[in-house]
Short mmCIF file of C-alpha atoms and ligand atoms in Angstrom, two decimals:
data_model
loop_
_atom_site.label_atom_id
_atom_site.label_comp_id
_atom_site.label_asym_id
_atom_site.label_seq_id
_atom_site.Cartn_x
_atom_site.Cartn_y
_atom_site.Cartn_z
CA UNK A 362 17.48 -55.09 -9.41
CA UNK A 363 20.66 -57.05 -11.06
CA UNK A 364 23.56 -55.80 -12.22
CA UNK A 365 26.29 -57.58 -13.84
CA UNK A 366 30.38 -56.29 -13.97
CA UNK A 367 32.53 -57.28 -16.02
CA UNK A 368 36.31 -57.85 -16.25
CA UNK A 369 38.92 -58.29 -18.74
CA UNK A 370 41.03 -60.91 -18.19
CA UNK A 371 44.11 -59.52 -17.14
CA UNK A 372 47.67 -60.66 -15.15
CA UNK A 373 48.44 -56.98 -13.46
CA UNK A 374 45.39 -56.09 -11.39
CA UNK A 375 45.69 -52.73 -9.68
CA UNK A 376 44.89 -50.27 -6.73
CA UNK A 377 42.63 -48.68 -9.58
CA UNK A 378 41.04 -52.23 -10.46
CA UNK A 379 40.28 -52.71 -6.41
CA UNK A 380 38.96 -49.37 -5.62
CA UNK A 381 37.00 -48.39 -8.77
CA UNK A 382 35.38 -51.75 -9.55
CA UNK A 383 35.77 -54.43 -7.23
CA UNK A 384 34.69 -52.73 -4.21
CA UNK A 385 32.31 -51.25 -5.36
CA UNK A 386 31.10 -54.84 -6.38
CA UNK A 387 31.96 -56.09 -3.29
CA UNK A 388 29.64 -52.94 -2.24
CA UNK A 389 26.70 -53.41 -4.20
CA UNK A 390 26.15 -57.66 -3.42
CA UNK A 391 24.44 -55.85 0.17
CA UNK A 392 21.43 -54.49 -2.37
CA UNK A 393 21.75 -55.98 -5.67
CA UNK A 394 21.59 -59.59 -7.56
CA UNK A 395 25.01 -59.15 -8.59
CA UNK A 396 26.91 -61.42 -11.30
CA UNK A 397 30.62 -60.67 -12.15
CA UNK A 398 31.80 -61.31 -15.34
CA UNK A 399 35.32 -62.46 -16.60
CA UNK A 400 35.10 -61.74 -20.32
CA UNK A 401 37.84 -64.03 -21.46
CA UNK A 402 36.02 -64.64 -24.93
CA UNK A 403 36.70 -60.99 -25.33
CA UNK A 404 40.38 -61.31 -24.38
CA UNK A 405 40.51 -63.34 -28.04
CA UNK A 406 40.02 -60.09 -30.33
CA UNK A 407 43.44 -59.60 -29.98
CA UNK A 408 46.33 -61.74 -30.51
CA UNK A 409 46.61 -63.68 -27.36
CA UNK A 410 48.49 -66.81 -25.88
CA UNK A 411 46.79 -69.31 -24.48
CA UNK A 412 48.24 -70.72 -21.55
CA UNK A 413 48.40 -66.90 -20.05
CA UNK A 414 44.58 -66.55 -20.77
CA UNK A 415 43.82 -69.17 -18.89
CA UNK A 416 45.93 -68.20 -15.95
CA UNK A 417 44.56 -64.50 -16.17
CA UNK A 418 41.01 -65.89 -16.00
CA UNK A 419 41.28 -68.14 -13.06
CA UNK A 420 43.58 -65.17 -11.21
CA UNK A 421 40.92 -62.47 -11.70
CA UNK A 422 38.67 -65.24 -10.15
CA UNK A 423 41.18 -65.79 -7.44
CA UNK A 424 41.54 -61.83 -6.62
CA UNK A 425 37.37 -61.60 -7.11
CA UNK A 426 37.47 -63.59 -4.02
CA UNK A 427 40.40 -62.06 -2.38
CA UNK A 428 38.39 -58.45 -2.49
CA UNK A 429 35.87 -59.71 -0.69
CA UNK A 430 33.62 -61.05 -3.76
CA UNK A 431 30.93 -63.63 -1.53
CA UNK A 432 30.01 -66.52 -4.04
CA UNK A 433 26.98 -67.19 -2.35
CA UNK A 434 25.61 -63.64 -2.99
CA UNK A 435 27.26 -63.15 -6.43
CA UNK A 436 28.13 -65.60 -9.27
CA UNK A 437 31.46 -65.24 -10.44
CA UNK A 438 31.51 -66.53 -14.09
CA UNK A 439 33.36 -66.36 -17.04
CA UNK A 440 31.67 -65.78 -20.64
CA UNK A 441 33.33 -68.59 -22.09
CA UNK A 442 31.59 -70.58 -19.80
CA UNK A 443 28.15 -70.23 -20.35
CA UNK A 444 27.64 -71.26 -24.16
CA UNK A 445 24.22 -68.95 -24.29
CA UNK A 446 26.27 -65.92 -24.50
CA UNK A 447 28.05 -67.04 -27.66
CA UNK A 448 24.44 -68.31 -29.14
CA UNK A 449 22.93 -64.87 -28.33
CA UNK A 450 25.98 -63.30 -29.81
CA UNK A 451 24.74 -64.41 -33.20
CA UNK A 452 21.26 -63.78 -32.66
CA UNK A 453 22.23 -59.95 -32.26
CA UNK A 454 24.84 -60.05 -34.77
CA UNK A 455 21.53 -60.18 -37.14
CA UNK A 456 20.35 -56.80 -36.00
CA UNK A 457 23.81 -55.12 -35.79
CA UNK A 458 24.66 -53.53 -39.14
CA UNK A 459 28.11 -53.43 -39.27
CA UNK A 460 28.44 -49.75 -39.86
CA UNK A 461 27.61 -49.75 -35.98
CA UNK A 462 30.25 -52.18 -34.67
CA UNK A 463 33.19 -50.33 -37.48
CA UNK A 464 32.46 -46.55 -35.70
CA UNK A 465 33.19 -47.83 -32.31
CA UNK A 466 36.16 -45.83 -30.89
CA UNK A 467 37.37 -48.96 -29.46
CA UNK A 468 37.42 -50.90 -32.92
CA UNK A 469 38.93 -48.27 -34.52
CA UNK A 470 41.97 -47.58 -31.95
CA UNK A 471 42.80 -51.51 -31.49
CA UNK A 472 42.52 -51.94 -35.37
CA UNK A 473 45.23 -48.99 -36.20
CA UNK A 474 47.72 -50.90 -34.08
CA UNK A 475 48.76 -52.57 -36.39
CA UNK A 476 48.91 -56.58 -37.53
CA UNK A 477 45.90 -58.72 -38.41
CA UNK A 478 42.43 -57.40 -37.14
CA UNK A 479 40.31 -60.29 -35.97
CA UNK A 480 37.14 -59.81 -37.10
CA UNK A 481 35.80 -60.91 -33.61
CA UNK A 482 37.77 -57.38 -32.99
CA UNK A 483 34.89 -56.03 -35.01
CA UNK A 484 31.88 -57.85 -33.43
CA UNK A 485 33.43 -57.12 -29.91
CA UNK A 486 31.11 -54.81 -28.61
CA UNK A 487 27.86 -57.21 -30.13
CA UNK A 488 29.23 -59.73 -27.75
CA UNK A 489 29.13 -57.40 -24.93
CA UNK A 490 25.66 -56.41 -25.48
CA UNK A 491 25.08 -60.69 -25.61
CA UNK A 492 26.75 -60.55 -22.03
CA UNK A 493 24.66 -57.84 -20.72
CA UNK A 494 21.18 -58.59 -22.53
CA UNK A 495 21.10 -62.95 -22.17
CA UNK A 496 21.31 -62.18 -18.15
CA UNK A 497 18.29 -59.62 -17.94
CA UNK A 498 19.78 -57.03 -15.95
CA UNK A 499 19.05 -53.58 -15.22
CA UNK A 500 22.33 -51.85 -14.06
CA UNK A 501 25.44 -52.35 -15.95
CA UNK A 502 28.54 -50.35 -14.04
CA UNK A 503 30.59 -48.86 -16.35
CA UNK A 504 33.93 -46.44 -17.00
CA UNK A 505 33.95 -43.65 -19.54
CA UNK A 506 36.12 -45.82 -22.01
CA UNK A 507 33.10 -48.64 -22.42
CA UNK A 508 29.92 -46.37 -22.61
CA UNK A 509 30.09 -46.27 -26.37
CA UNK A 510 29.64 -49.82 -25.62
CA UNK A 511 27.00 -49.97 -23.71
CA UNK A 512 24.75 -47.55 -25.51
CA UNK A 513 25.26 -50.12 -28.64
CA UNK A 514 23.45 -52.97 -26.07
CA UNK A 515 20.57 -50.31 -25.16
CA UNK A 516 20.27 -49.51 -29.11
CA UNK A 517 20.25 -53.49 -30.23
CA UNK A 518 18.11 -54.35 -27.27
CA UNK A 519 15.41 -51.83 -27.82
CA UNK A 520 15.84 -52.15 -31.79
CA UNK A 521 15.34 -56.28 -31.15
CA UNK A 522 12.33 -55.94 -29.06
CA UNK A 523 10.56 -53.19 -31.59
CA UNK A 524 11.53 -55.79 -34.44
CA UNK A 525 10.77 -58.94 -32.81
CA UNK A 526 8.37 -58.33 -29.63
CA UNK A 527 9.39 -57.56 -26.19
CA UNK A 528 12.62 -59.56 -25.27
CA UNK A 529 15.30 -57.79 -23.63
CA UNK A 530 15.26 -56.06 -20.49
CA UNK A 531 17.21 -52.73 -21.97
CA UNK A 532 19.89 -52.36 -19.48
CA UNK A 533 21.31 -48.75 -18.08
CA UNK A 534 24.81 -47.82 -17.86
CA UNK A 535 25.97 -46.91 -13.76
CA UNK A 536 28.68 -45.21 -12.57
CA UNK A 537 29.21 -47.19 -8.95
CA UNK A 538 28.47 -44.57 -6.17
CA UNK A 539 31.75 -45.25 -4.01
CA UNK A 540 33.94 -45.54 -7.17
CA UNK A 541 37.34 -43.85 -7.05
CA UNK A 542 39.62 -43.09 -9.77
CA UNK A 543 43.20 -43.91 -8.84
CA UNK A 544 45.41 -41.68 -11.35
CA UNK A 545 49.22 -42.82 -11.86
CA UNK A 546 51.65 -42.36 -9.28
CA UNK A 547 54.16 -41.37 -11.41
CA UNK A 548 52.16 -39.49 -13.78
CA UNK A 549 48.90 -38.08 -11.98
CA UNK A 550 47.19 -36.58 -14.93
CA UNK A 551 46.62 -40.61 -16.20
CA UNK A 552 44.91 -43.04 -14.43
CA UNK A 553 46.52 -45.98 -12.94
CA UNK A 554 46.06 -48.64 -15.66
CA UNK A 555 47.58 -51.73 -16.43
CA UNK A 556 48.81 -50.39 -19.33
CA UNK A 557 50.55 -47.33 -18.00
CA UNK A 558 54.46 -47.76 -19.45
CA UNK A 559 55.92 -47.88 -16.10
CA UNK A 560 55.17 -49.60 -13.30
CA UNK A 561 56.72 -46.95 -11.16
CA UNK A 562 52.78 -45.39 -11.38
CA UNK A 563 51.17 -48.51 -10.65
CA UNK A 564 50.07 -50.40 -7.08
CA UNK A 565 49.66 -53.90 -8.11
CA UNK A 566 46.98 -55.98 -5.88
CA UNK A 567 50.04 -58.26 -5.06
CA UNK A 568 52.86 -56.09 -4.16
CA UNK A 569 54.74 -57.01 -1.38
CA UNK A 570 54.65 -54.23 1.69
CA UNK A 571 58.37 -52.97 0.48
CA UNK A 572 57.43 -52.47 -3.39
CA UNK A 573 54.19 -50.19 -2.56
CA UNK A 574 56.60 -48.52 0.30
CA UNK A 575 58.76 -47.58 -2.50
CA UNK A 576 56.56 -46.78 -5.23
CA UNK A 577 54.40 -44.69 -2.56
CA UNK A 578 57.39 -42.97 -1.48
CA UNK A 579 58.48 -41.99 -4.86
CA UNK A 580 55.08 -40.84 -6.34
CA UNK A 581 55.20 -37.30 -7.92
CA UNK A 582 54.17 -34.62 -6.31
CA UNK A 583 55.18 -30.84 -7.02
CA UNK A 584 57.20 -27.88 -5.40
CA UNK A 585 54.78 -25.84 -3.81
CA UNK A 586 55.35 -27.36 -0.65
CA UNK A 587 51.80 -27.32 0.50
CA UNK A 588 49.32 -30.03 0.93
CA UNK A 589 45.75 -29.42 -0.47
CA UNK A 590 43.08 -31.16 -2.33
CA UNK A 591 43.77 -28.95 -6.00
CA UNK A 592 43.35 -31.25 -8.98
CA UNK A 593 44.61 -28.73 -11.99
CA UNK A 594 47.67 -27.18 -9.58
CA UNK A 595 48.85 -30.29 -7.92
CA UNK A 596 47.47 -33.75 -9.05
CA UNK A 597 50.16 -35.85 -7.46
CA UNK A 598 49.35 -34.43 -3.82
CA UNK A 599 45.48 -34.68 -4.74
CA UNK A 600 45.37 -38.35 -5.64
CA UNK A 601 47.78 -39.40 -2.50
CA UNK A 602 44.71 -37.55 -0.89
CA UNK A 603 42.16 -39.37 -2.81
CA UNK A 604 43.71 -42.95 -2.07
CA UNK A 605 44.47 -42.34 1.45
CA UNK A 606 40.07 -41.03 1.65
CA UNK A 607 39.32 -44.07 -0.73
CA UNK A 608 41.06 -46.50 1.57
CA UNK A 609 40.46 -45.41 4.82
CA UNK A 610 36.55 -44.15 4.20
CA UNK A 611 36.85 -41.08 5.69
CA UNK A 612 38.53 -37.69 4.82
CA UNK A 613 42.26 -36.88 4.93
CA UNK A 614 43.38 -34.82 7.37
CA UNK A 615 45.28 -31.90 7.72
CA UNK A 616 49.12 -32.42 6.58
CA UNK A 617 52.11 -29.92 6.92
CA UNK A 618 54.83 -32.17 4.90
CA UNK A 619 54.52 -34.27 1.53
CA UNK A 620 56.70 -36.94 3.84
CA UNK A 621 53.99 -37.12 6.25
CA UNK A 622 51.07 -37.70 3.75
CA UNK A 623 53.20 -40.09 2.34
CA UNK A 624 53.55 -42.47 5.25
CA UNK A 625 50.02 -42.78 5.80
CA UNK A 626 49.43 -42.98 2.37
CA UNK A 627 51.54 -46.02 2.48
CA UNK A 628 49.63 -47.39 5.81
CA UNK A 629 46.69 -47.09 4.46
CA UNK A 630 47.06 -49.02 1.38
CA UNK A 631 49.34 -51.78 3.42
CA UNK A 632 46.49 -52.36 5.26
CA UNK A 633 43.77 -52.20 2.54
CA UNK A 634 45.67 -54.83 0.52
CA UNK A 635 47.40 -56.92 3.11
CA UNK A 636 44.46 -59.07 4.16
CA UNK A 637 43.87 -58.96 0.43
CA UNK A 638 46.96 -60.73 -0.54
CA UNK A 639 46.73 -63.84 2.34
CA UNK A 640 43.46 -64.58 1.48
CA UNK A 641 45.02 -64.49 -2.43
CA UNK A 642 47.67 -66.44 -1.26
CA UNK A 643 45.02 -69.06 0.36
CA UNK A 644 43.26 -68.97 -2.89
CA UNK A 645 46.21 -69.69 -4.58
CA UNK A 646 46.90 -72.82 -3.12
CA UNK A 647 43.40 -74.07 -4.02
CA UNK A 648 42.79 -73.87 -7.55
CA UNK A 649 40.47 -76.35 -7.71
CA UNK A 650 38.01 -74.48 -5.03
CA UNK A 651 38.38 -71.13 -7.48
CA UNK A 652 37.60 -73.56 -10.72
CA UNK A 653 34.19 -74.60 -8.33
CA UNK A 654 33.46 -71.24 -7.45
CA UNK A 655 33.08 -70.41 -11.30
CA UNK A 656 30.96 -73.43 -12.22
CA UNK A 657 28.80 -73.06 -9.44
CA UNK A 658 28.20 -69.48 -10.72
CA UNK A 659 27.60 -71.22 -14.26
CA UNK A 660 24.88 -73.44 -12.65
CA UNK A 661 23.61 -70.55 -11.13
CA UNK A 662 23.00 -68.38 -14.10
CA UNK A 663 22.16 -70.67 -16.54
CA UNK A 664 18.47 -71.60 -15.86
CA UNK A 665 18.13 -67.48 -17.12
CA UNK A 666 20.39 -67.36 -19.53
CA UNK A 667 18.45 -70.29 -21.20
CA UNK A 668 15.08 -68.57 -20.91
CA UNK A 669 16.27 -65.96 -22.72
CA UNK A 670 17.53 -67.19 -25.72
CA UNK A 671 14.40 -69.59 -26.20
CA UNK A 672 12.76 -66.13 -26.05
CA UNK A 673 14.89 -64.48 -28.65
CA UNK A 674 15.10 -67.67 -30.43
CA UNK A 675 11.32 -67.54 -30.29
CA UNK A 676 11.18 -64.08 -31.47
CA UNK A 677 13.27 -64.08 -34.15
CA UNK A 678 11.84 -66.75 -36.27
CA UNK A 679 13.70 -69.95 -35.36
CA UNK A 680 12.44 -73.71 -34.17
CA UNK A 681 12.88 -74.64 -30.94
P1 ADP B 563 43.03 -50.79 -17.08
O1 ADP B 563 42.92 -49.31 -17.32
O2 ADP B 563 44.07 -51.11 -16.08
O3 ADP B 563 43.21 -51.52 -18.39
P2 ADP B 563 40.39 -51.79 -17.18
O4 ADP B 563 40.04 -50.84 -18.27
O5 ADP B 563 40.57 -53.24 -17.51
O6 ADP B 563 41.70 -51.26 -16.44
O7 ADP B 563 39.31 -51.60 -16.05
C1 ADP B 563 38.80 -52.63 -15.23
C2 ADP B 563 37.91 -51.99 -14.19
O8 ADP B 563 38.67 -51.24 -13.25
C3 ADP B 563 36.91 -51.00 -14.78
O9 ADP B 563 35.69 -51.14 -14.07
C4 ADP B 563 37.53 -49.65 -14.52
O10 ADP B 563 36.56 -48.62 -14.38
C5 ADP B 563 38.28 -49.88 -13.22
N1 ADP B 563 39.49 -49.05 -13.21
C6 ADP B 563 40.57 -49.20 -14.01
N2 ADP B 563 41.51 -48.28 -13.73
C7 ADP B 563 41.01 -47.52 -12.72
C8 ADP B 563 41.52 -46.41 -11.98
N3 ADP B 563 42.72 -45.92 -12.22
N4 ADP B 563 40.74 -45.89 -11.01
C9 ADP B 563 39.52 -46.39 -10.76
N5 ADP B 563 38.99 -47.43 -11.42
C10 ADP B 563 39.71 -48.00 -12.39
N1 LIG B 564 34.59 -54.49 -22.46
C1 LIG B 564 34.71 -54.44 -21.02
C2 LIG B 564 36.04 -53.78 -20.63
O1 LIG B 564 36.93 -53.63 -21.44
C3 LIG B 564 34.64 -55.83 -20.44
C4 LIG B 564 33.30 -56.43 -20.66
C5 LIG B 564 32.98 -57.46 -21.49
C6 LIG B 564 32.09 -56.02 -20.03
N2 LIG B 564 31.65 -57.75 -21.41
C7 LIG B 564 31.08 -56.88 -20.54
C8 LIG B 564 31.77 -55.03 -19.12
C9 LIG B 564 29.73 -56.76 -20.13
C10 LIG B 564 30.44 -54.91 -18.71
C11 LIG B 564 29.44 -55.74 -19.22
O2 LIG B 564 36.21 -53.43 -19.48
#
C-alpha cells in the first residue's frame, strides 16, 4: 500500500491543516509507504511572487517535520523537485482533451477572478494526476474540494493504460479515518481555512499561547446557554467540542458553562501545538537540515518515478 498527500504551498498553516491532514499523515506512516507532497509547481497557476514561494515551500517542510512527519518512514518532497513529474505531465497532457481540464470547478472559479489566466491554470489538475500516477500509489487522501480532481487521474490513468497497455496503477481517492474538520471560530458554519477573511476564525500552527487564548476565548457560540454536541442548532459550541475530542483523543465531557468548555478548549490545543512550535522553532534555525530532508526524499523516490515514465514513455510511442 502507498499513499501520497499533498500540500499547497502555503505561509498560514492552521489547526484545520494539523488535524485534518497532517496527522492523519503522521497517522498513516505506522501502515503505509507514505510520500508527502509540496506541490509548489502548482502554486504557479496563479500569479505568485517568488521569494514567498520559496519560503512557503521550505516552511510547509519545516511544519511537516514539526507535526511529527518521520523522514525515514516518509519522503517529504516537493514536485518541483523531481523533474519526472513535469515529463509525465506532458505525456498525459496527450490524453487529456481539454474539454476535461476547462469543466473543472476549480478552473472555472480561479479563472472568473479576474486578471490573466495562466494556462498552466488550465492543465492544473493534469499535473496532479502526473503527481499521483508517476509514484504508483494506491491511496490518494483527499477533501471534498479536490475529488473532481482526482477522479480526472483515475479517468486519464485507466483511459492511458486501455490506449497504450497497462501503465498506471489507477489510484483511489481516501478520506483519512481520524480526519477532523475544524470549522471557523468565528464563523462555525465555514471551515477554518487559510483563506477565511478574518483571522479572528483561524488557529495558526504558530500562534503564540496568548493569541489562541484570545481567539479561543472569543469564538462564537450562541444563547442557549447549554452545552451539547448539535451541529444545525449550535455549531460554535459543537466544533469547540470537536477540537477539544480531536486534540485530546477521547470524548468531551460533560460541561455546564460555555466559559468552562472554553478553557479546556484552550488547554487542549496549547498543548497539542506547543511541542509543535519548539520543534518548528528548532527547525527553523536549521534550514539547511529541512533543504536535506527534501532531497533525501528526492533520492528516495526517484528510482520509481523513473521506471515509470520509461514505461509510459515506452507505451506511448517514444525512443528511449
Ligand atoms: P485551506 O482551506 O486552508 O486553503 P487547503 O485546502 O490548502 O486548506 O487544505 C490543505 C489540507 O488541509 C487538506 O488536506 C485539507 O483537507 C485539510 N484541511 C484544510 N482545512 C481544514 C479544516 N478546516 N479541517 C480539517 N482539515 C482541513
Ligand atoms: N491540488 C491539491 C490541493 O489544492 C494539492 C495537490 C497537488 C495534490 N498535487 C496533488 C493533492 C496530488 C493530492 C495529490 O490541495
Amino acid at each position: 500500500m502507498k499513499r501520497l498527500t499533498g500540500f499547497q504551498p502555503t505561509g498560514n498553516l492552521h489547526l484545520g491543516n494539523l488535524l485534518g491532514a497532517m496527522r492523519p499523515l503522521v497517522e498513516a506512516q505506522e501502515t503505509a509507504e507514505s510520500i508527502a507532497m509540496i506541490a509548489d509547481l502548482h502554486a504557479m497557476t496563479m500569479e505568485h511572487d517568488p521569494p514567498a514561494l520559496r519560503r512557503s515551500t521550505l516552511g510547509v517542510a519545516t511544519m511537516l517535520l514539526a507535526a511529527g512527519v518521520d523522514p525515514a518512514r516518509t519522503a517529504i518532497i516537493a514536485n518541483s523537485q523531481v523533474p519526472e513529474h513535469a515529463e509525465l505531465h506532458y505525456l498525459l497532457e496527450c490524453v487529456t482533451a481539454y474539454g476535461e481540464a476547462a469543466r473543472m470547478i476549480q478552473f472555472k472559479e480561479k479563472s472568473a477572478a479576474g486578471g490573466p489566466v495562466r494556462l498552466s491554470l488550465l492543465t492544473y489538475p493534469v499535473l496532479m494526476a502526473s503527481d499521483i500516477l508517476v509514484h504508483d500509489v494506491n491511496q490518494v487522501p483527499v477533501g471534498e474540494d479536490q475529488s473532481q480532481h482526482l477522479e480526472l487521474a483515475r479517468t486519464l490513468a485507466t483511459r492511458f493504460n486501455a490506449r497504450y497497455g497497462e501503465t498506471f496503477t489507477v489510484p483511489e481517492g481516501v478520506r483519512p479515518e481520524s480526519a477532523a474538520r475544524i470549522m471557523d471560530l468565528a464563523e462555525p458554519t465555514a471551515k477554518m481555512s487559510k483563506s477565511s477573511v478574518s483571522a479572528a476564525g483561524r488557529i495558526g500552527l504558530l500562534d503564540p499561547p496568548e493569541v489562541i487564548r484570545k481567539t479561543i476565548s472569543r469564538a462564537v457560540t450562541d444563547t442557549l446557554g447549554v452545552v451539547r454536541h448539535d451541529r444545525v442548532n449550535q455549531p460554535g459550541v459543537t466544533n469547540l467540542l470537536e477540537i477539544l475530542t480531536a486534540c485530546t483523543g477521547s470524548p468531551a465531557g460533560a460541561y455546564s458553562s460555555y466559559g468552562a468548555l472554553k478553557r479546556d478548549v484552550t488547554e487542549a490545543v496549547d498543548a497539542l501545538l506547543a511541542p509543535v512550535r519548539k520543534r518548528h522553532a528548532e527547525l527553523s534555525d536549521d534550514p539547511g537540515y529541512v533543504r536535506e530532508i527534501l532531497a533525501e526524499g528526492k533520492t528516495r523516490v526517484r528510482p520509481a518515478a523513473l521506471a515509470t515514465v520509461r514505461r509510459a514513455r515506452a507505451a506511448i510511442g517514444l525512443l528511449d
